[in-house]
XYZ file of C-alpha atoms in Angstrom:
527
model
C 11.150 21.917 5.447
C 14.775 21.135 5.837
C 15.798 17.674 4.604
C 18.611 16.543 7.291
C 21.996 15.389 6.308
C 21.819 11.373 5.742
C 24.101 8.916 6.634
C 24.824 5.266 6.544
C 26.864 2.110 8.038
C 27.135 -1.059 6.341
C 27.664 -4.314 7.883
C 27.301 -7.966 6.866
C 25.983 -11.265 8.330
C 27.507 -13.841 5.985
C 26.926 -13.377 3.135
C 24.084 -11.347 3.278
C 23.694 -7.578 3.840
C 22.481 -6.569 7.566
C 23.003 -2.836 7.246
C 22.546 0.356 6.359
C 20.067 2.544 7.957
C 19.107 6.050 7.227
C 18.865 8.701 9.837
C 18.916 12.488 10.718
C 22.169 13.616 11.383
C 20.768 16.088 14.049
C 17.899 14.311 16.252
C 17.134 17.118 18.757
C 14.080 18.850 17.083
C 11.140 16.839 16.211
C 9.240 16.993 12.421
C 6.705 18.862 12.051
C 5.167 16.486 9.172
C 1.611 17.380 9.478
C -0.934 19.486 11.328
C -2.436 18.148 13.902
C -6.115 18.696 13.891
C -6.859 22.051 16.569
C -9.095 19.502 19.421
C -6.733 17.018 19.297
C -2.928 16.396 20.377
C -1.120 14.419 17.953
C 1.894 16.081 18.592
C 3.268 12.933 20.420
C 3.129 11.137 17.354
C 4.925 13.211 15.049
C 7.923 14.412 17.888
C 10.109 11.642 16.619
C 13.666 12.900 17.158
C 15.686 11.174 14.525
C 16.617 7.417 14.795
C 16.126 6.778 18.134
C 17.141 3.172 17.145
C 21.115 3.738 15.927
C 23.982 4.565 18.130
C 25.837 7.685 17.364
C 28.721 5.358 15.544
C 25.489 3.988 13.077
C 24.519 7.523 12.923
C 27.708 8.886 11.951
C 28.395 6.461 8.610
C 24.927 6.614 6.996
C 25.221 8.838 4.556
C 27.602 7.529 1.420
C 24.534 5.045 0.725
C 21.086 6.457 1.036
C 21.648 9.801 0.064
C 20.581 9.894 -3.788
C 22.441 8.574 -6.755
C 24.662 11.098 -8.830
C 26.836 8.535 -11.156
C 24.593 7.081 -13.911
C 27.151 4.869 -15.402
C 26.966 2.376 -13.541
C 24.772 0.150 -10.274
C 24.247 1.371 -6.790
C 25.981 -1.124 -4.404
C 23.658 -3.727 -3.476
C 20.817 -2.438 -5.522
C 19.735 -5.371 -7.127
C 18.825 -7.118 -3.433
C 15.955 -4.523 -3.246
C 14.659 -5.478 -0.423
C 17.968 -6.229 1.473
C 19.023 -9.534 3.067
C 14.974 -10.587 2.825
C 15.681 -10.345 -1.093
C 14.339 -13.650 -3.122
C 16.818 -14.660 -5.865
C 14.431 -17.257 -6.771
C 13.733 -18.033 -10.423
C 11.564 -15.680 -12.119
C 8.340 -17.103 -13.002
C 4.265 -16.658 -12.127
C 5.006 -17.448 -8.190
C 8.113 -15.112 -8.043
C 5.988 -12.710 -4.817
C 4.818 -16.156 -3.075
C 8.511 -16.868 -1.401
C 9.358 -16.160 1.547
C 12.005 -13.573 3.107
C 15.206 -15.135 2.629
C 16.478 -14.237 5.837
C 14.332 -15.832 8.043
C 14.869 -18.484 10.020
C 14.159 -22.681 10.303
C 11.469 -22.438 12.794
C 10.208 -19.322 11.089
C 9.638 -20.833 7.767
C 7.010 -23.441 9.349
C 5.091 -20.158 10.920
C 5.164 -18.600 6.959
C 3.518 -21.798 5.264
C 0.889 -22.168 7.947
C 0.285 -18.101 7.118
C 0.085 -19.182 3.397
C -2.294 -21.775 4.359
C -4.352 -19.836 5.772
C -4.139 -16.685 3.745
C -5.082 -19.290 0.718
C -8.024 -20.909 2.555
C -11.414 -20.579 1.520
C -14.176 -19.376 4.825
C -17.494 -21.241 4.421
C -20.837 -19.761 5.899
C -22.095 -20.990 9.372
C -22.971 -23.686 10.466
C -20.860 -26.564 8.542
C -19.132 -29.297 9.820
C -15.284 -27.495 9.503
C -15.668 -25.200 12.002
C -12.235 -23.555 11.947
C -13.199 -22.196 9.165
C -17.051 -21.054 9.853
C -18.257 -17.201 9.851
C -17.794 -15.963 5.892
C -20.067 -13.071 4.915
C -22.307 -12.775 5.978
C -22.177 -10.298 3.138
C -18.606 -10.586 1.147
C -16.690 -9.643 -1.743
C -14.322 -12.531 -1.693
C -13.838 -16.320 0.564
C -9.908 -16.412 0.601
C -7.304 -13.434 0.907
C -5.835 -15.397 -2.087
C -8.843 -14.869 -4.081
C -8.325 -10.993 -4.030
C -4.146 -10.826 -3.678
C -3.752 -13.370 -6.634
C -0.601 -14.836 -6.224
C 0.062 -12.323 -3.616
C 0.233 -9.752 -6.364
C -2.175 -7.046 -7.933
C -5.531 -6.811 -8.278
C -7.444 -5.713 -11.949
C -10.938 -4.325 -12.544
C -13.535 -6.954 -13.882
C -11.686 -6.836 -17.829
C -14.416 -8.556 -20.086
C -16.104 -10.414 -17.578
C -18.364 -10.237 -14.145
C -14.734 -10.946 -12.306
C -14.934 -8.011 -9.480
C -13.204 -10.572 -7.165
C -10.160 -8.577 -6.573
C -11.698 -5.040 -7.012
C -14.243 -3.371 -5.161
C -15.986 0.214 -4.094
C -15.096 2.295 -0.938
C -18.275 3.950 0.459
C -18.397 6.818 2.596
C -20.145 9.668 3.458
C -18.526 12.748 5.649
C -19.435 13.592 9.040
C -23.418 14.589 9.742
C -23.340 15.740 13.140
C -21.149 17.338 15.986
C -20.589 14.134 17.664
C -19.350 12.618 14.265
C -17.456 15.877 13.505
C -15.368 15.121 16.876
C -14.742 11.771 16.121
C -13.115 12.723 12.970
C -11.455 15.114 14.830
C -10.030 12.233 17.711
C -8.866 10.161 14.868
C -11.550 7.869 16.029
C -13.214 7.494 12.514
C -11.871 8.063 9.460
C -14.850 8.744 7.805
C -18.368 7.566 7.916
C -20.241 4.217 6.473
C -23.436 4.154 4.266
C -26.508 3.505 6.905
C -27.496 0.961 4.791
C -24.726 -0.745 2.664
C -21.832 0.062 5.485
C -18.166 0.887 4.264
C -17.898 -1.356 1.429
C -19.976 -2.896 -0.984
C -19.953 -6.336 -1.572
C -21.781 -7.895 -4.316
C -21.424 -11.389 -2.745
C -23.985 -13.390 0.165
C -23.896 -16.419 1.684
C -26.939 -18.965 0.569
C -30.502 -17.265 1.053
C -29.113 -13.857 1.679
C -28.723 -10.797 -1.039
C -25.856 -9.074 -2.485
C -25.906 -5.886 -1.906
C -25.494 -4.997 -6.113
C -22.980 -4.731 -8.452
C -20.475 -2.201 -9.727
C -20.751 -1.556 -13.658
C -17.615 0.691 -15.090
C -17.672 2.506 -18.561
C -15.041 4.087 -19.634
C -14.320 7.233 -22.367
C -11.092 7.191 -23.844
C -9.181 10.625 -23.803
C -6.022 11.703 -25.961
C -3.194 12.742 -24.603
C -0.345 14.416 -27.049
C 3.195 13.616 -26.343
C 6.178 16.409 -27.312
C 7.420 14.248 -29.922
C 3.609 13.965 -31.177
C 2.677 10.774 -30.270
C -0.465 9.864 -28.923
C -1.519 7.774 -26.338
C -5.220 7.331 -25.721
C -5.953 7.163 -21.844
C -9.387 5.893 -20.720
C -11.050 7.845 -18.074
C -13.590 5.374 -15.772
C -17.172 6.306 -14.471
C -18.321 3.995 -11.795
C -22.009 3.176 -10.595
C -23.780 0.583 -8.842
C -26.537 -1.314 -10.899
C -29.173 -4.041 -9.007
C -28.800 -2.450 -5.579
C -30.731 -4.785 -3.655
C -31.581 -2.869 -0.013
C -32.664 0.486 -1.525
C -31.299 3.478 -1.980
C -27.683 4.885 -1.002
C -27.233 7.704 0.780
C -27.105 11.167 -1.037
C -23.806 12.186 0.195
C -21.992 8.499 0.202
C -19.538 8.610 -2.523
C -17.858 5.241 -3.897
C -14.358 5.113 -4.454
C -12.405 2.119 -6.813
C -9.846 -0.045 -5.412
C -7.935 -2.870 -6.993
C -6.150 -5.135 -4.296
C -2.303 -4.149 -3.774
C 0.165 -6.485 -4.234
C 1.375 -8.166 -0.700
C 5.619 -7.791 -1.027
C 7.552 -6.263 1.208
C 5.025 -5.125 3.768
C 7.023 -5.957 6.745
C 10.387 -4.200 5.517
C 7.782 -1.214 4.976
C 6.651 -1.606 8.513
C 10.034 -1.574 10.036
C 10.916 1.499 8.235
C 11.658 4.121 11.168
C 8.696 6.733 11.712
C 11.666 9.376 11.608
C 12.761 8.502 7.881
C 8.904 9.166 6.344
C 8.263 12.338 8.769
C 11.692 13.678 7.193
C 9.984 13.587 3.745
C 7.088 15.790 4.902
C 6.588 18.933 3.726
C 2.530 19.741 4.097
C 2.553 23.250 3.796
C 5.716 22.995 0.876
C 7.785 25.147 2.708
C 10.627 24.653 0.082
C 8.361 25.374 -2.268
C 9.181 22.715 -4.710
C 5.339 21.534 -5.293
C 5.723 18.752 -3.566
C 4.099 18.670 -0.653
C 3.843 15.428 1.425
C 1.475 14.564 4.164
C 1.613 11.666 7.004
C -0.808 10.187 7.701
C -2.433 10.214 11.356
C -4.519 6.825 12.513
C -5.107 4.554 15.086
C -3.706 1.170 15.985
C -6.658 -1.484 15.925
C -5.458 -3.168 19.263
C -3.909 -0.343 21.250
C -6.068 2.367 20.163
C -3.159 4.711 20.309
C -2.232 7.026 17.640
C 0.511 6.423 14.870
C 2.134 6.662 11.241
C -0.496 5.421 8.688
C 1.843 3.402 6.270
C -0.471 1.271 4.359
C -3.459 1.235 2.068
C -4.448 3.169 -0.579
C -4.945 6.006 1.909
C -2.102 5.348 4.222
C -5.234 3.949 6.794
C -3.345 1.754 8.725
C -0.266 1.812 10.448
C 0.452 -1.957 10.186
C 0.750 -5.286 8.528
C -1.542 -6.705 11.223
C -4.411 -3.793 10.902
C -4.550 -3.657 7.210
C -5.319 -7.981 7.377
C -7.391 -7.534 9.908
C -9.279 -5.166 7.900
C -9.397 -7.224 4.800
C -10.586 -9.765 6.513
C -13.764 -8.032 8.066
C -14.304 -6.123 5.341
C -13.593 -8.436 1.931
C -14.585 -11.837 3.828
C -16.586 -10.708 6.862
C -14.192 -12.475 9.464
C -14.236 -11.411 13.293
C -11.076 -11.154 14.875
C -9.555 -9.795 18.444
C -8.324 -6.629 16.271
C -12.000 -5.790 14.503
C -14.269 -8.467 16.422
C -17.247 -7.575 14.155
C -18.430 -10.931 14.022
C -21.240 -9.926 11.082
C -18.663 -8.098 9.096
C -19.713 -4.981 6.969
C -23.529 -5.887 7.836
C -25.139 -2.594 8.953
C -28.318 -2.119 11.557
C -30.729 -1.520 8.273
C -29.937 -5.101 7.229
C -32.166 -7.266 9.830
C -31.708 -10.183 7.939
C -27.917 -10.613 7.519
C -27.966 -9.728 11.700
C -29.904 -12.633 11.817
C -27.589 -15.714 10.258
C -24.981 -17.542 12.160
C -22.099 -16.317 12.714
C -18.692 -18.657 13.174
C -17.289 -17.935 16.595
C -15.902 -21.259 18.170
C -16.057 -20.947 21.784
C -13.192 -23.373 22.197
C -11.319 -21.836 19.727
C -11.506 -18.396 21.022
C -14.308 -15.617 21.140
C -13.674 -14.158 17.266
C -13.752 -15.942 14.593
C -10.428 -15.459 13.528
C -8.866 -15.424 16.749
C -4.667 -14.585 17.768
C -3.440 -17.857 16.536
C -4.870 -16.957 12.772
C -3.916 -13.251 13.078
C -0.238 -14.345 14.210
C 0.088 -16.538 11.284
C -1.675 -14.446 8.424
C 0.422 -11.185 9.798
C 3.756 -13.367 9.661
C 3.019 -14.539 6.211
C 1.931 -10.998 5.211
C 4.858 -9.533 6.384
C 7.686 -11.879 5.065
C 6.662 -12.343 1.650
C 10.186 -11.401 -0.238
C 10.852 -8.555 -2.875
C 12.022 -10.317 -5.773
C 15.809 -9.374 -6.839
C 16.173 -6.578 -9.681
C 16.623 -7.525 -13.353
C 19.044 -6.447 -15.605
C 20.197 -3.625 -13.280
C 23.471 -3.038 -15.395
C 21.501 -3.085 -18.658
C 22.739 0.499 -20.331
C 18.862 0.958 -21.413
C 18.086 0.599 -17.679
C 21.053 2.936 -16.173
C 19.726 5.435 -18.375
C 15.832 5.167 -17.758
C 17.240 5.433 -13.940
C 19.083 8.824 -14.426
C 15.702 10.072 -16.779
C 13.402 8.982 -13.862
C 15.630 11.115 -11.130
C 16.162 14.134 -14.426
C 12.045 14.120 -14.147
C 11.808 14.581 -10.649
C 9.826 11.092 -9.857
C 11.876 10.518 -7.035
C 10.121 13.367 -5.197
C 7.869 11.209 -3.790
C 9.339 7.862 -5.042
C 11.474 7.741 -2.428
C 14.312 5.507 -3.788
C 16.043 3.743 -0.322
C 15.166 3.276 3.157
C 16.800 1.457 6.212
C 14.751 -0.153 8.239
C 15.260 0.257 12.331
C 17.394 -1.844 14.081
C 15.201 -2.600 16.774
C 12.725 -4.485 14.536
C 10.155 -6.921 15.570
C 11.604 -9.454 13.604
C 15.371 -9.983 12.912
C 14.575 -10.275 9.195
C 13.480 -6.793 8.589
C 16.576 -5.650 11.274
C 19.056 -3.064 9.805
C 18.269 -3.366 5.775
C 18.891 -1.578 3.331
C 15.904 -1.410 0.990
C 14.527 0.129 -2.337
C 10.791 0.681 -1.881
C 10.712 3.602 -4.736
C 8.157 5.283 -2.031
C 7.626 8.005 0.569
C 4.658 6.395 1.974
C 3.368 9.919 2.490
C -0.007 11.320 1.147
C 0.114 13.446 -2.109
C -3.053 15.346 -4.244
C -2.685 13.527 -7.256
C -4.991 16.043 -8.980
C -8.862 16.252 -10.359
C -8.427 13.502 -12.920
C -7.379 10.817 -10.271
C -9.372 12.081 -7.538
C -12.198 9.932 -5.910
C -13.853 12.597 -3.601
C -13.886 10.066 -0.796
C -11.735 11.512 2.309
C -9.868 9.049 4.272
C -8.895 10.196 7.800
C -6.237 13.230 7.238
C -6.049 12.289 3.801
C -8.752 14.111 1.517
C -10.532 13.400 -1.897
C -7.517 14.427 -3.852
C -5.148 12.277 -1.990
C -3.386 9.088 -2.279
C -0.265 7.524 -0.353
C 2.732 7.079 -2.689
C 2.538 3.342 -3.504
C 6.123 1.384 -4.002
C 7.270 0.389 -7.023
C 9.464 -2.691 -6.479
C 7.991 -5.508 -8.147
C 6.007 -3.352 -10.469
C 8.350 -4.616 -13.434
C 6.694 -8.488 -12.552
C 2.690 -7.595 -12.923
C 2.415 -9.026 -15.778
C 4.710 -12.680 -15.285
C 2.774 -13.405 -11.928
C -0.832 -11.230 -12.632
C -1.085 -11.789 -16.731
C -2.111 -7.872 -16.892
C -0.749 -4.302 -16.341
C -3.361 -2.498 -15.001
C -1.976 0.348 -13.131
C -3.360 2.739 -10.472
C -5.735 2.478 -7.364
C -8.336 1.966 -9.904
C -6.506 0.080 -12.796
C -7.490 2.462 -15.165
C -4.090 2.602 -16.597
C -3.235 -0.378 -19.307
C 0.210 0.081 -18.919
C 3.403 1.900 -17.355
C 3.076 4.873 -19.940
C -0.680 5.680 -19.323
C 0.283 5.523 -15.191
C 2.574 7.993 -15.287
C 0.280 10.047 -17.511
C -2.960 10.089 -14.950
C -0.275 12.053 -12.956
C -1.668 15.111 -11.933
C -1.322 17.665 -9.074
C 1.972 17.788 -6.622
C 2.990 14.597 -9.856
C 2.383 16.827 -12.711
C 5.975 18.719 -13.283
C 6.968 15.147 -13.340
C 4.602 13.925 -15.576
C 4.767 17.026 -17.859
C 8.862 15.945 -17.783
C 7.759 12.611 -18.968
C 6.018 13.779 -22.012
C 8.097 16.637 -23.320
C 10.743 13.219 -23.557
C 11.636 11.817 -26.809
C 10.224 7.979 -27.787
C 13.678 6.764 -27.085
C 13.973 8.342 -23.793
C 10.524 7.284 -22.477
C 11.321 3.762 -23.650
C 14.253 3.803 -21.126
C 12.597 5.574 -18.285
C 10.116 2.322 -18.489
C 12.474 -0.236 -18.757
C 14.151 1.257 -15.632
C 10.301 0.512 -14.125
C 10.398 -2.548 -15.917
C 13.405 -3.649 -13.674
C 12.177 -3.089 -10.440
């Protein structure tokens, strides 16, 4: 498809930028950024005509920022504040994704430490005497948000230990009848639990209950042969499930890996303007470039009505709000107004865990974690800052920046967004910001494939995940482990795993001399 011309308007609030925001130059034909399914009209979703937010005057001086870099020699205005006016400048150290956007306001701050509070606070299992904080499990995989978003950064398989806190298996099964087919096909499901062990499973019970078993990895390490004939050894997981403690799975569920993403910048994503990913869509590669992005298609928990899948692994929820809300049923086994399942992931074939206590308060509301708690956990989730770029002058760095466009990362690494004007929330207004992501689902190839289909997005497919911050895994986390599965030990096995629509990119990366590659990673390193 046709990329539209880009262009961009800066303007400042102090000292700090407000501005720029990308948009299509001509908004009178809609983007046709993936096929709806034939029963179902999605259409309405997907006819976005350009920024509906900007007045023609916005419109008309967009393009001298976000269109994509050319001059190597030197820094991108304001490309250090990656994530605009909401950028931390904090110190650098182990809590450098705990602060919050610096933008926001007085009264706002008090509304992000109560978040913190209770994104850090540990659920007990009904009855006990603190009530606020009844209903865990009663089947889980973790008792804080905290426990799995570790310093609000990334999660890590279980390295040398029983540690699965802040990694856990997917399972589904595909659709087994016509009445489940057509739910698929209403974007009412987006794929199908395990009859017994339900969508996830969690390896954790409350006191006299169960887990449901545990996930054991081994891994085989494959070589892979560089141009300049280095070799780097990449390990290649198999997953299974030992001590499964309510019988047998399902023949068709599959299991599919996931480490916990890290929490920064989710409500800059959010306020990116559904007309800036659908431009990036190509689904049937009409340009024929390889690259072939798709949107995803999902529902909003509360409203039910269709829209732009933005986060998760699979791009399955279209908000900050829906993807906590889903942690929290799922990981903790919290009710709320948004997924009011008050006995979490706890399927009809487990009588027992239907039978414990759940934590519903009537005075406090009819979930467990009613408004009040979602309010505060979204706010938090959604204003936790993008730390400011390192050594974004460094000549090492400019260089790794010009090898990462020369390999053609930036395909789907979107570099810069700006986010709508008519934001929720003044802090995410009008900002120019440098997610490194499309946010648009991509096959990724055999080797990386899970077989697990997510809504429109298949067993091959994974949303392009953003790269700011990536550089800091190690000061705040104390690993790199890379991927939706962690698999990768470092920045140079990542890009490596890269396969399908990635692997002209990652075929770039290897054909590079040492020197070369060392840049191209410190330009990562940076983010």
């Amino acid at each position: 498809m046709q990329i539209k011309t880009l262009i961009l308007a800066p303007c400042f609030f102090g000292a700090f930028l407000l501005c720029p925001t990308l948009v299509k130059a001509e908004d009178s034909e809609p983007f046709p950024a993936v096929a709806c399914r034939s029963d179902h009209k999605c259409e309405d979703v997907l006819a976005v005509s350009g920024r509906t937010d900007l007045n023609p005057k916005d419109k008309a001086r967009v393009e001298k920022i976000v269109r994509p870099a050319s001059d190597f020699s030197t820094t991108e205005r304001f490309e250090a504040m990656q994530g605009g006016a909401a950028t931390s400048t904090a110190i650098v150290n182990g809590d450098a994704f705990s602060h919050p956007s610096a933008n926001i306001t007085f009264a706002e701050e008090e509304q992000f430490k109560l978040g913190n509070a209770l994104f850090r606070k540990f659920w007990v299992s009904s009855p006990s005497s603190t009530q606020a904080s009844d209903g865990l499990g009663p089947l889980f995989n973790a008792r804080a948000c905290q426990s799995c978003h570790l310093k609000d950064g990334r999660g890590h398989p279980p390295e040398n230990s029983a540690d699965a806190t802040s990694m856990f298996l997917r399972l589904a099964r595909p659709a087994a009848t016509p009445e489940e087919e057509q739910a698929l096909a209403d974007y009412l499901q987006l794929n199908f639990p395990d009859p017994v062990y339900g969508e996830q499973l969690q390896d954790l019970a409350v006191a006299g209950l169960a887990g449901e078993g545990r996930m054991a990895i081994s891994y085989e390490e494959r070589p892979f042969e560089l141009a300049d004939g280095e070799i780097v050894s990449l390990r290649h997981p198999a997953y299974s499930i030992t001590g499964l403690n309510y019988g047998p799975l399902h023949p068709d569920t599959t299991f599919s890996p996931r480490i916990a993403n890290p929490m920064i910048g989710m409500g800059l994503i959010e306020a990116i303007h559904e007309a800036d990913i659908l431009a990036l869509a190509d689904p049937e590669d009409a340009d024929q470039d390889g690259i072939s992005g798709k949107a995803a298609i999902v529902r909003d928990h509360r409203t039910g009505e269709l829209a732009l899948g933005r986060f998760g692994w699979k791009a399955q929820n279209a908000n900050v709000r829906d993807q906590s809300s889903s942690a929290l049923a799922g990981d903790i086994g919290i009710s709320s107004p948004d997924v009011p399942r008050h006995y979490g992931d706890c399927t009809a074939a487990q009588t027992d865990c239907l039978t414990r206590p759940n934590g519903v308060q009537a005075r406090l509301g009819d979930t467990e974690a009613p408004d009040p708690v979602m309010d505060l956990i979204s706010f938090y989730s959604e204003n936790l800052a993008v730390p400011a770029r390192r050594d974004v002058d460094n000549p090492q760095v400019l260089q790794g920046k010009e090898l990462f466009y020369q390999a053609g990362c930036t395909s789907c690494h979107q570099p810069k967004f700006v986010t709508r004007r008519d934001a929720a929330n003044k802090a995410q207004s009008f900002q120019l910001i440098w997610p490194y992501s499309d946010f648009l689902l991509h096959d990724m190839g055999e080797d990386l494939a899970d077989g697990q289909p997510v809504g429109v997005a298949n067993g091959r497919e994974w949303r392009t995940p953003p790269l700011w911050g990536i550089g800091l895994t190690e000061t705040v986390n104390n690993h790199t482990f890379f991927l939706h599965d962690g698999r990768a030990r470092n920045l140079t096995e990542a890009i490596l795993w890269h396969g399908g629509e990635a692997e002209a990119a990652r075929n770039n990366f290897a054909q590079m001399v040492r020197q070369e590659r060392e840049a191209l990673i410190r330009f990562l390193e940076s983010l």
